[in-house]
PDB file of C-alpha atoms in Angstrom:
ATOM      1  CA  UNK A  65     134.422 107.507  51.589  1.00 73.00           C
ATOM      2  CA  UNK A  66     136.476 105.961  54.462  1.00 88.00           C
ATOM      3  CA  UNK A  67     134.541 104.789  57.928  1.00 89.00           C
ATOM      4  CA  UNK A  68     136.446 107.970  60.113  1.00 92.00           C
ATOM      5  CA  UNK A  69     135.246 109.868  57.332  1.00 93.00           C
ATOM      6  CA  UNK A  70     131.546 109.099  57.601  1.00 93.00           C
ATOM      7  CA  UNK A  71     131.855 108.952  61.341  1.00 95.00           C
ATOM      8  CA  UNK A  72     133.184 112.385  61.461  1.00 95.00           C
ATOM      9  CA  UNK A  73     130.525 113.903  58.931  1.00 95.00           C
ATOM     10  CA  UNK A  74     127.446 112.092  60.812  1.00 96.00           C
ATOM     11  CA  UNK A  75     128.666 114.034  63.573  1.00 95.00           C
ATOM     12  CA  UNK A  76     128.620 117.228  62.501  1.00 95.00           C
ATOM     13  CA  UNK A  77     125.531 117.113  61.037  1.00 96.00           C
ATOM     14  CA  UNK A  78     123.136 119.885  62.264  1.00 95.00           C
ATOM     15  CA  UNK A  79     120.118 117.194  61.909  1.00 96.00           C
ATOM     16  CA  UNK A  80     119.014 113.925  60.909  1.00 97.00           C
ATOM     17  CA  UNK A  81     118.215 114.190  57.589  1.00 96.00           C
ATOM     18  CA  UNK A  82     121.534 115.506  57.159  1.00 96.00           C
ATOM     19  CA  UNK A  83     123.414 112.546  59.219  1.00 96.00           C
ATOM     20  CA  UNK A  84     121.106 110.222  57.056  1.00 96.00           C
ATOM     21  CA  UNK A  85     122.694 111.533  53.657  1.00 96.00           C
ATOM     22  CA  UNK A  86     125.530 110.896  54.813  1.00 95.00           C
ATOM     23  CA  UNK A  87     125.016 107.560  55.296  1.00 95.00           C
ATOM     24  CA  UNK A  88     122.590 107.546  52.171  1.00 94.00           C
ATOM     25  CA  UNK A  89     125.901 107.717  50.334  1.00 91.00           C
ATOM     26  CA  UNK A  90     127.187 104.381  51.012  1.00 87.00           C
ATOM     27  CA  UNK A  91     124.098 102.904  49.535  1.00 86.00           C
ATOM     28  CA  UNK A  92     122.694 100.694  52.177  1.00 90.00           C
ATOM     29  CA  UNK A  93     119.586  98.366  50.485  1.00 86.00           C
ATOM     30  CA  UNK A  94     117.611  98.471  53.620  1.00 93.00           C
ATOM     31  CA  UNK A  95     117.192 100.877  57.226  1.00 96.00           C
ATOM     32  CA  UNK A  96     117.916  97.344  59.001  1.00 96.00           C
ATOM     33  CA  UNK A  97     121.644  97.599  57.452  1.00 96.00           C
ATOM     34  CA  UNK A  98     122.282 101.431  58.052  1.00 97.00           C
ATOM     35  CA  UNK A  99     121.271 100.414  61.928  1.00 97.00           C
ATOM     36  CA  UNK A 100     123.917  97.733  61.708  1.00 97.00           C
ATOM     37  CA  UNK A 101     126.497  99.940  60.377  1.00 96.00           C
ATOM     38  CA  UNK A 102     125.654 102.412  63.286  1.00 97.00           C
ATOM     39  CA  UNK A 103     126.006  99.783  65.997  1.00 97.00           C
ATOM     40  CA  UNK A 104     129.110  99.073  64.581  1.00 95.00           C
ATOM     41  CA  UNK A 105     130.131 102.755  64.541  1.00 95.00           C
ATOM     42  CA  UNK A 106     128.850 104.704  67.532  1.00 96.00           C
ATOM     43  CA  UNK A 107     127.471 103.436  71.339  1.00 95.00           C
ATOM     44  CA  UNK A 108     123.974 103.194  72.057  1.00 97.00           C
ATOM     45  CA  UNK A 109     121.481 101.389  73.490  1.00 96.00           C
ATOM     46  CA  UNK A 110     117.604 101.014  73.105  1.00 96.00           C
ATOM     47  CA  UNK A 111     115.392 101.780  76.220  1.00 95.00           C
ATOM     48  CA  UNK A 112     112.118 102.124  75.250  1.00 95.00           C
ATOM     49  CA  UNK A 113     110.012 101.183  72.509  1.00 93.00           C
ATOM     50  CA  UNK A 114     106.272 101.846  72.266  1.00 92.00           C
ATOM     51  CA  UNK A 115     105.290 100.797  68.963  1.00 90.00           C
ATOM     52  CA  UNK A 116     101.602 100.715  67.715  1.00 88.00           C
ATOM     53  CA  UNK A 117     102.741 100.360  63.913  1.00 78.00           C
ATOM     54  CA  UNK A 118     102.172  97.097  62.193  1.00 79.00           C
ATOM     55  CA  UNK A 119     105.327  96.585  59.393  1.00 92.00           C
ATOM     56  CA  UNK A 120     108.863  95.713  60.694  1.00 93.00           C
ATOM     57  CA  UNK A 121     110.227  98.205  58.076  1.00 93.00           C
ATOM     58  CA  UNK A 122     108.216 101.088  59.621  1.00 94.00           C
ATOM     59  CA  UNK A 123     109.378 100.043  63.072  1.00 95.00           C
ATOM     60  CA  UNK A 124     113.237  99.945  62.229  1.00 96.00           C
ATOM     61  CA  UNK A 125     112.966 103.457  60.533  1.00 96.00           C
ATOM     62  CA  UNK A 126     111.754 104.895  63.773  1.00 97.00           C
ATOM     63  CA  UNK A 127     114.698 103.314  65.492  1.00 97.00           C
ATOM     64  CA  UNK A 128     117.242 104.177  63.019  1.00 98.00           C
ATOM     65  CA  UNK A 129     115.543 108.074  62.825  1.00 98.00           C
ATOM     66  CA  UNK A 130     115.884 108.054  66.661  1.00 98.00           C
ATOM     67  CA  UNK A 131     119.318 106.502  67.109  1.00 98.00           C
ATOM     68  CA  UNK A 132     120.404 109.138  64.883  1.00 98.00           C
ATOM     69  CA  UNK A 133     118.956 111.764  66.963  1.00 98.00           C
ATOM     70  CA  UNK A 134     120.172 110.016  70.286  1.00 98.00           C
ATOM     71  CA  UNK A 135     123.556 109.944  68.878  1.00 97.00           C
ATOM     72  CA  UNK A 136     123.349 113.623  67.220  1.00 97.00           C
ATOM     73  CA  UNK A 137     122.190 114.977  71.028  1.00 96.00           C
ATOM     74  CA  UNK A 138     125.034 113.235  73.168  1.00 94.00           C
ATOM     75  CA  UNK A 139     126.990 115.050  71.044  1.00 92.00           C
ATOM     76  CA  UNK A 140     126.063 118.383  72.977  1.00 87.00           C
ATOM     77  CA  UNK A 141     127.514 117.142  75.869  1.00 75.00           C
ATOM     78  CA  UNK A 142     129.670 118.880  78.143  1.00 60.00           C
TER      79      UNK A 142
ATOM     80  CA  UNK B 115     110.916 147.960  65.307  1.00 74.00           C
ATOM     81  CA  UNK B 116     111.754 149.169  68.666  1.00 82.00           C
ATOM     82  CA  UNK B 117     110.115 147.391  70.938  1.00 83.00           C
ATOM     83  CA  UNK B 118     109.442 149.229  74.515  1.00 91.00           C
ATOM     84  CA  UNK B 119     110.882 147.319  77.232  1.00 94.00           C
ATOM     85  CA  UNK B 120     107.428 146.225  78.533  1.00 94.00           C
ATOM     86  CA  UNK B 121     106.731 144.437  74.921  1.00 94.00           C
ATOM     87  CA  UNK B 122     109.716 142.761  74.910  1.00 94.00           C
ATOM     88  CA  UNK B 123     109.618 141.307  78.112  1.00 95.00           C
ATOM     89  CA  UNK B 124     106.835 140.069  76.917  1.00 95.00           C
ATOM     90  CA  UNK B 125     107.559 138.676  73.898  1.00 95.00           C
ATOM     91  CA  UNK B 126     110.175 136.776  75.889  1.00 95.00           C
ATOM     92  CA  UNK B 127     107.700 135.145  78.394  1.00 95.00           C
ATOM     93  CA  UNK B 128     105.236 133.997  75.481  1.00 95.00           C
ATOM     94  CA  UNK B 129     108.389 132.551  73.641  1.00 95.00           C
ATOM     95  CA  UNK B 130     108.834 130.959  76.792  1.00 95.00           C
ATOM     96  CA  UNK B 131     105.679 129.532  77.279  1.00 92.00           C
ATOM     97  CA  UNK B 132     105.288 128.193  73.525  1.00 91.00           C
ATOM     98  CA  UNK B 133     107.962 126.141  74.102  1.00 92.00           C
ATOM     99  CA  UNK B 134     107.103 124.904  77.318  1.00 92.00           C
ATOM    100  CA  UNK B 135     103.597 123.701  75.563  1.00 90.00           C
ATOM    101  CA  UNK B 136     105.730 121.557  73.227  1.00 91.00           C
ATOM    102  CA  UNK B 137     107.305 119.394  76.791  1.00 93.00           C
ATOM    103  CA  UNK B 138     105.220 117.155  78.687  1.00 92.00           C
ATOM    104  CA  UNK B 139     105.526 116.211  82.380  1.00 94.00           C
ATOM    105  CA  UNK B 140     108.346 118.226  82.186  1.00 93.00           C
ATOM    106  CA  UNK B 141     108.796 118.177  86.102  1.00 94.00           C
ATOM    107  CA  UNK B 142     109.140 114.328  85.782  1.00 96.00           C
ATOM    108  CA  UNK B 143     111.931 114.594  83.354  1.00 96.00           C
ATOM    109  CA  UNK B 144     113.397 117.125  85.701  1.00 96.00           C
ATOM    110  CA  UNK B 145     112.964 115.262  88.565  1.00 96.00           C
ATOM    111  CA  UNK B 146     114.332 112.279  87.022  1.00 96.00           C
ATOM    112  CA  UNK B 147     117.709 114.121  86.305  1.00 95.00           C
ATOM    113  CA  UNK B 148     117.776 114.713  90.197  1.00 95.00           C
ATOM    114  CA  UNK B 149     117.109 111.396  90.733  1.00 95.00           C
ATOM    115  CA  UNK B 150     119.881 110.170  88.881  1.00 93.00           C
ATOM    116  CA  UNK B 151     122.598 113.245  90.012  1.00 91.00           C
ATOM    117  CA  UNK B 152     121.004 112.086  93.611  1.00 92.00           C
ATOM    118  CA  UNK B 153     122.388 108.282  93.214  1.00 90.00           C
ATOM    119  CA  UNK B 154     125.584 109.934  91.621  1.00 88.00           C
ATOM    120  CA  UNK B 155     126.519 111.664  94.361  1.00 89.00           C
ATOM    121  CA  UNK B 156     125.963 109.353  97.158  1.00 89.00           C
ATOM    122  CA  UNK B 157     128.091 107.418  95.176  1.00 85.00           C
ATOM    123  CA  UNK B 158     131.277 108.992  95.204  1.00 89.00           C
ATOM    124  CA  UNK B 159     130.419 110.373  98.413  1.00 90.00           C
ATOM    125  CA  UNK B 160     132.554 107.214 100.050  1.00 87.00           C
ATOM    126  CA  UNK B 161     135.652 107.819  97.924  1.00 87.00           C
ATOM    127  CA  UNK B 162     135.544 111.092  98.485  1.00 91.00           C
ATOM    128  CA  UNK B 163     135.332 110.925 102.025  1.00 91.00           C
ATOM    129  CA  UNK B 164     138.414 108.380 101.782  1.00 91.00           C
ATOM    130  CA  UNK B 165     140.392 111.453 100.078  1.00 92.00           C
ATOM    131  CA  UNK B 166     139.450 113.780 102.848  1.00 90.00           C
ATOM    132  CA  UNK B 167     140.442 111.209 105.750  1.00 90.00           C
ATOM    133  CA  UNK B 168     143.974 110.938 103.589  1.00 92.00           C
ATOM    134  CA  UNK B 169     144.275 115.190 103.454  1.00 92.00           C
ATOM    135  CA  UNK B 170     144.150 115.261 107.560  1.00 90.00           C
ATOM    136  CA  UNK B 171     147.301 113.906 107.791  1.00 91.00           C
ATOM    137  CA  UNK B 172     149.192 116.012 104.695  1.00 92.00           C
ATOM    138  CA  UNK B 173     150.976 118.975 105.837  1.00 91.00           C
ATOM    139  CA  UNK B 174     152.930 120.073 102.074  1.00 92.00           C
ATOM    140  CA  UNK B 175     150.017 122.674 100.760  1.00 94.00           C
ATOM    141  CA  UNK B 176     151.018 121.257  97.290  1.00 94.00           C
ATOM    142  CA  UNK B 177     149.828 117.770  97.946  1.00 93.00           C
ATOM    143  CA  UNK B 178     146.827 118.766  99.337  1.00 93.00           C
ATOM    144  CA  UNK B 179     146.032 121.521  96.504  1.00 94.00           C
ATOM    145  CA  UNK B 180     146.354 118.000  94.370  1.00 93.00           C
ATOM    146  CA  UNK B 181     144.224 116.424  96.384  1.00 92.00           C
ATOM    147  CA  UNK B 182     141.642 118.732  96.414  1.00 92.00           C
ATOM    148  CA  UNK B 183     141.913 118.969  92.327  1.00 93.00           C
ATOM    149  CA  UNK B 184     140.967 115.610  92.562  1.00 91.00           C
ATOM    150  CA  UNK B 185     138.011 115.746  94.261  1.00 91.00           C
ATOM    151  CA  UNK B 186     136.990 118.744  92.580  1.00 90.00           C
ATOM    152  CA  UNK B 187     137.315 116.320  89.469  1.00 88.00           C
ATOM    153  CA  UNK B 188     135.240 113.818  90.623  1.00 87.00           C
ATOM    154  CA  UNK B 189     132.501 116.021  91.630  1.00 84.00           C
ATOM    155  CA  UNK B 190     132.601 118.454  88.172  1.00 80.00           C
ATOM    156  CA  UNK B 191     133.169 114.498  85.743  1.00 79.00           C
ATOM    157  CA  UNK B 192     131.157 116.062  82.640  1.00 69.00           C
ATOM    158  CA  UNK B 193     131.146 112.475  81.303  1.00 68.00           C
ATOM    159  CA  UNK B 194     128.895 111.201  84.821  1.00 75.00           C
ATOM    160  CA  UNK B 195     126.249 113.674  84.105  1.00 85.00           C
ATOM    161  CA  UNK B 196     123.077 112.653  82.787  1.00 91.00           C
ATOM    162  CA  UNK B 197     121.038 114.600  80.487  1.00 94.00           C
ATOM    163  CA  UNK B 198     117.436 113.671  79.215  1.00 96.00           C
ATOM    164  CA  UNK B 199     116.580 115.094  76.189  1.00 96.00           C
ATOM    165  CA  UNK B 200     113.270 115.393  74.086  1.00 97.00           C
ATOM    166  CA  UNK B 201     112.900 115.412  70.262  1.00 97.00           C
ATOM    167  CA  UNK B 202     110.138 115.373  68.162  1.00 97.00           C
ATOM    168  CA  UNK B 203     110.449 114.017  64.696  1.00 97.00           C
ATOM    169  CA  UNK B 204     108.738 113.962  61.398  1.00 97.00           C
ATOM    170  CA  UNK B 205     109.787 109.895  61.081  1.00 96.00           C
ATOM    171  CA  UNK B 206     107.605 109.093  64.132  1.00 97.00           C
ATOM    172  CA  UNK B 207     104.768 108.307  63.479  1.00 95.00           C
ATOM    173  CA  UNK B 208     101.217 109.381  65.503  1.00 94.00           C
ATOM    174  CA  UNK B 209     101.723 107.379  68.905  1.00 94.00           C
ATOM    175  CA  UNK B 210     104.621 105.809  68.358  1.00 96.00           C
ATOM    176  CA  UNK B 211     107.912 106.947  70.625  1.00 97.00           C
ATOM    177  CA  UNK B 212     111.617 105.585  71.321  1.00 97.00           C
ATOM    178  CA  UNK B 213     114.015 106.535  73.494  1.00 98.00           C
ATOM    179  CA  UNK B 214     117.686 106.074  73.481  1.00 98.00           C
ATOM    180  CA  UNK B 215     120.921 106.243  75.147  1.00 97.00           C
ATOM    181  CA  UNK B 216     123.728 107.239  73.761  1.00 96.00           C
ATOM    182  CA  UNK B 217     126.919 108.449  75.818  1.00 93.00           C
ATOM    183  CA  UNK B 218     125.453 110.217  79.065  1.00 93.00           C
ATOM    184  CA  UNK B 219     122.182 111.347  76.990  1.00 96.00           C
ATOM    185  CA  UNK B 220     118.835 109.597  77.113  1.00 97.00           C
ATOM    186  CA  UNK B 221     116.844 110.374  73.964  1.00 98.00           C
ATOM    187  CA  UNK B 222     113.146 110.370  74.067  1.00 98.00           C
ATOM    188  CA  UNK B 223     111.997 110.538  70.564  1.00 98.00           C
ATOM    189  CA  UNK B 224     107.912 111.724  69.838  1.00 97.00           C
ATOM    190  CA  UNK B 225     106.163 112.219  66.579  1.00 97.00           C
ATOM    191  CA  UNK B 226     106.501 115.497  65.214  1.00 97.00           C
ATOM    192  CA  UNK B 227     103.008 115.619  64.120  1.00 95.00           C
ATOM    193  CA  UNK B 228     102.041 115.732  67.982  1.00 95.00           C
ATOM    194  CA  UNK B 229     104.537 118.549  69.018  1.00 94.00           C
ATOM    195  CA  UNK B 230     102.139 121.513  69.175  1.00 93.00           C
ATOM    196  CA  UNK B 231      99.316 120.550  71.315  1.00 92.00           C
ATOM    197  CA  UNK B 232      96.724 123.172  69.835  1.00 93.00           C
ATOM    198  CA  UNK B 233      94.142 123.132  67.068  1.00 94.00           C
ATOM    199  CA  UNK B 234      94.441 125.350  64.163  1.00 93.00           C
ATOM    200  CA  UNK B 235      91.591 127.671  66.048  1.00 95.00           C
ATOM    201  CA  UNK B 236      94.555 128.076  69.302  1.00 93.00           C
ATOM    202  CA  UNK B 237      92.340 125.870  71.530  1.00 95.00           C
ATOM    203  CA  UNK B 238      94.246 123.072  73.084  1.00 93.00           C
ATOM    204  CA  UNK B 239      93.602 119.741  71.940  1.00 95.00           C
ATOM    205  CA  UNK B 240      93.735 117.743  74.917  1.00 94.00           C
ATOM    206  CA  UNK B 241      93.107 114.300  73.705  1.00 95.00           C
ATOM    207  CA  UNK B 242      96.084 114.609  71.861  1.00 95.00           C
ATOM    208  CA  UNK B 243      97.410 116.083  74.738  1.00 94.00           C
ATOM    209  CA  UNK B 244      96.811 112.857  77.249  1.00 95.00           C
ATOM    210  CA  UNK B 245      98.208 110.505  74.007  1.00 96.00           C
ATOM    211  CA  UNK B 246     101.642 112.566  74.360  1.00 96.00           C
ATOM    212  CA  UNK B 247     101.670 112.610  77.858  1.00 96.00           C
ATOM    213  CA  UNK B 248     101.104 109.265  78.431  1.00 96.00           C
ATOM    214  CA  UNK B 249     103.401 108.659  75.936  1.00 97.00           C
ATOM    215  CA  UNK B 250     106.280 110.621  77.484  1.00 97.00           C
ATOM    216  CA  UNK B 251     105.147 109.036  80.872  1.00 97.00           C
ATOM    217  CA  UNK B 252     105.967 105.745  79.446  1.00 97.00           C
ATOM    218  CA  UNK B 253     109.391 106.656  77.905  1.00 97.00           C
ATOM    219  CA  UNK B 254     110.123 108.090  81.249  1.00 97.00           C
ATOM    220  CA  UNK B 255     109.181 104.487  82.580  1.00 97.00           C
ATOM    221  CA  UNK B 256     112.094 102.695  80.769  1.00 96.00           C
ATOM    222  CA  UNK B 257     114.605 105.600  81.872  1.00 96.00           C
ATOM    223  CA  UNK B 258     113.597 105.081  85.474  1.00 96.00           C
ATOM    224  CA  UNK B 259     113.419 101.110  85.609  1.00 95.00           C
ATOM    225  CA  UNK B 260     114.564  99.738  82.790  1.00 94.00           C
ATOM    226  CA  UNK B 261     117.649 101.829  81.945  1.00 94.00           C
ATOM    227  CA  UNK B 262     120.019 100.323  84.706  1.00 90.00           C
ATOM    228  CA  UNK B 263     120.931 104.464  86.486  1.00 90.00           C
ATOM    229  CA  UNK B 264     118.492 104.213  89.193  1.00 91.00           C
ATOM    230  CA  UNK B 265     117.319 100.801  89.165  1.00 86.00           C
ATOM    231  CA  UNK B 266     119.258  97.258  88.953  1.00 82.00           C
ATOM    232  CA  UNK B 267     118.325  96.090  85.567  1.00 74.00           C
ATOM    233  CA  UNK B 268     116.147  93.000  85.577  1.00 75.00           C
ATOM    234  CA  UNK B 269     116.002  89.916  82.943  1.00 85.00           C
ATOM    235  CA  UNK B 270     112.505  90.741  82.032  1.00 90.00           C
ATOM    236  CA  UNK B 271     111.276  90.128  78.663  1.00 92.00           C
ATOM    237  CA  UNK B 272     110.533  92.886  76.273  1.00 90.00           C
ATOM    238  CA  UNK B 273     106.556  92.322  77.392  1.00 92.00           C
ATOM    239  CA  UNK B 274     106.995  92.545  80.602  1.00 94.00           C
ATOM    240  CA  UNK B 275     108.907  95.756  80.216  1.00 94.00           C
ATOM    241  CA  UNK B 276     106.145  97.381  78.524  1.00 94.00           C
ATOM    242  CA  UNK B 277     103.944  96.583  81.002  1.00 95.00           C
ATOM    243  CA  UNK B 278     105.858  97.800  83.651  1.00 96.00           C
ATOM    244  CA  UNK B 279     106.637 101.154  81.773  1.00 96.00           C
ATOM    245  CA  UNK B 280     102.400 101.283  81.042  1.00 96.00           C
ATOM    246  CA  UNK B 281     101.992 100.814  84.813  1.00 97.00           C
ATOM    247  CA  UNK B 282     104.599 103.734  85.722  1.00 97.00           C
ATOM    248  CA  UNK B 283     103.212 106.189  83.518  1.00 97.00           C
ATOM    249  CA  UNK B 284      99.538 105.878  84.754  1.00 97.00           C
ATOM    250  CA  UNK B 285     100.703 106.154  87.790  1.00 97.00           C
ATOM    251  CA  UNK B 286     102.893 109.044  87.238  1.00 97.00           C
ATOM    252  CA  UNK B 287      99.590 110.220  85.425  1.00 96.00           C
ATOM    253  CA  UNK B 288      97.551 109.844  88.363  1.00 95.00           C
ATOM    254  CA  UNK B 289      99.787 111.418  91.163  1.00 96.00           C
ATOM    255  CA  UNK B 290     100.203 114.456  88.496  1.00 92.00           C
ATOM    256  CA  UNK B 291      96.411 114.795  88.524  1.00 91.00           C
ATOM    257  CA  UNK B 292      95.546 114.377  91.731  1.00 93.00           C
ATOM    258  CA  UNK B 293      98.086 117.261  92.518  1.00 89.00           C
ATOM    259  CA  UNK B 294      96.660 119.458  89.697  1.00 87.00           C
ATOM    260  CA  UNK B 295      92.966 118.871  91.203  1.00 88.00           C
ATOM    261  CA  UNK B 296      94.403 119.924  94.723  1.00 88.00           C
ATOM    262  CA  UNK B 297      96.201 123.250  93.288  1.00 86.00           C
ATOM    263  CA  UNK B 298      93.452 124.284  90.810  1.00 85.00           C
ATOM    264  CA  UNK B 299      90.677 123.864  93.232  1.00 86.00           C
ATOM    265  CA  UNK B 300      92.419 125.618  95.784  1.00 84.00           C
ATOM    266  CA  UNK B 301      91.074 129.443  95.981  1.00 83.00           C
ATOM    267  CA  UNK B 302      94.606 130.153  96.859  1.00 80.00           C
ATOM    268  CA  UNK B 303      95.790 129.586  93.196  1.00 77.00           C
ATOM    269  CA  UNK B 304      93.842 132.031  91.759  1.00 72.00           C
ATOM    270  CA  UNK B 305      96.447 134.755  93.105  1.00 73.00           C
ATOM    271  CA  UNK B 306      99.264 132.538  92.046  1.00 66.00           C
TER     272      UNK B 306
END
């Protein structure tokens, strides 16, 4: 599946899970690379992080759950 | 079911109110978005102004109608709107929040499993309560000072943010209390 392609179908995705099947179909081996192919792919920016959880890999799949919904939410803009 | 107009009336105020159980400090967020539309506006105040000055000395009514399309285009720019938004999901965990921008949309993201801020018996639980709002209250800190909309971004480090953000939301916190304690113990609000 071409880049526009997956682009187009994380957009329209009513909610994250669905935008993260999406990208579950590319077969990423970690959350760290599906951020990277996000950055990469859409505009956003990380203001705040409060995190009281101890592993890195729990950490990045709260950021990558949350860009998804920041990104998913601009797109209601008017 | 028919429902008499009474019923459904209220039906839609408690649907109203459950929801508005789920937000926290609210009002801030809301006040925040003024803030922002605030700066926005004095902004493009000047240019508009320069437009205006320009439109005193046109005379064809078709230049002018432009001219006033224009500013009417500054003023209405969807993209230079700024929206906060608040989400709760399952892949936060207890405590743990982020919020991100993306576009003209700030995203705070909460853990689902603190959304609804009553006990299975429909009594609020309001140390869990004071955890989300204090959580919000921080998220609402990095909007405000951190974000670079109302307030010249600093090189601080990622500490030092936190800090300032922890700082910000007790006293947000605080003033929201204080205000509370003068409204509730007012005999006044009983009538409100």
């Amino acid at each position: 599946m071409n880049r526009e392609k997956i682009k187009m179908l994380i957009l329209l995705s009513n909610n994250v899970e669905e935008a993260d099947a999406v990208l579950n179909r590319k077969g990423f081996a970690s959350v760290k690379e599906k951020i990277v192919y996000l950055e990469g792919m859409f505009d956003f920016t990380i203001i705040g992080r409060q995190d009281k959880v101890l592993s890195e890999e729990a950490s990045d799949r709260m950021d990558y759950y949350a860009i998804l919904s920041a990104i998913l939410n601009s797109e209601w803009e008017g | 079911m028919i429902l008499s107009t009474e019923e459904y009336i209220q039906r839609s105020a408690t649907k109203v109110n459950n929801v508005s159980e789920k937000y926290q400090l609210i009002h801030a967020t809301f006040a925040i978005e003024k803030l922002i539309e605030n700066k926005r506006k004095e902004s493009i105040q000047e240019e508009i102004a320069g437009i205006r000055e320009r439109m005193d000395a046109v005379t064809d009514m078709d230049v002018l109608r432009s001219m006033s399309e224009q500013i009417r285009k500054i003023k209405t720019d969807p993209g230079s709107k700024i929206r906060i938004v608040v989400d709760y999901l399952s892949a936060i965990e207890a405590d743990n929040a982020r919020t991100i921008r993306s576009k003209n949309t700030f995203c705070i993201c909460l853990p689902a499993s603190m959304e609804n801020v009553r006990n299975a018996d429909g009594k609020i639980d309001f140390e869990r309560m004071s955890r989300l709002r204090q959580l919000m209250a921080h998220e609402l800190g990095h909007i405000v000072l951190h974000s670079g909309v109302l307030c010249p971004c600093e090189t601080l480090s990622e500490e030092e943010k936190e800090r300032e953000a922890d700082f910000f939301a007790d006293t947000l916190i605080n003033l929201r209390k204080k205000r509370n304690g003068e409204i509730y113990s007012d005999e006044h609000f009983k009538d409100i």
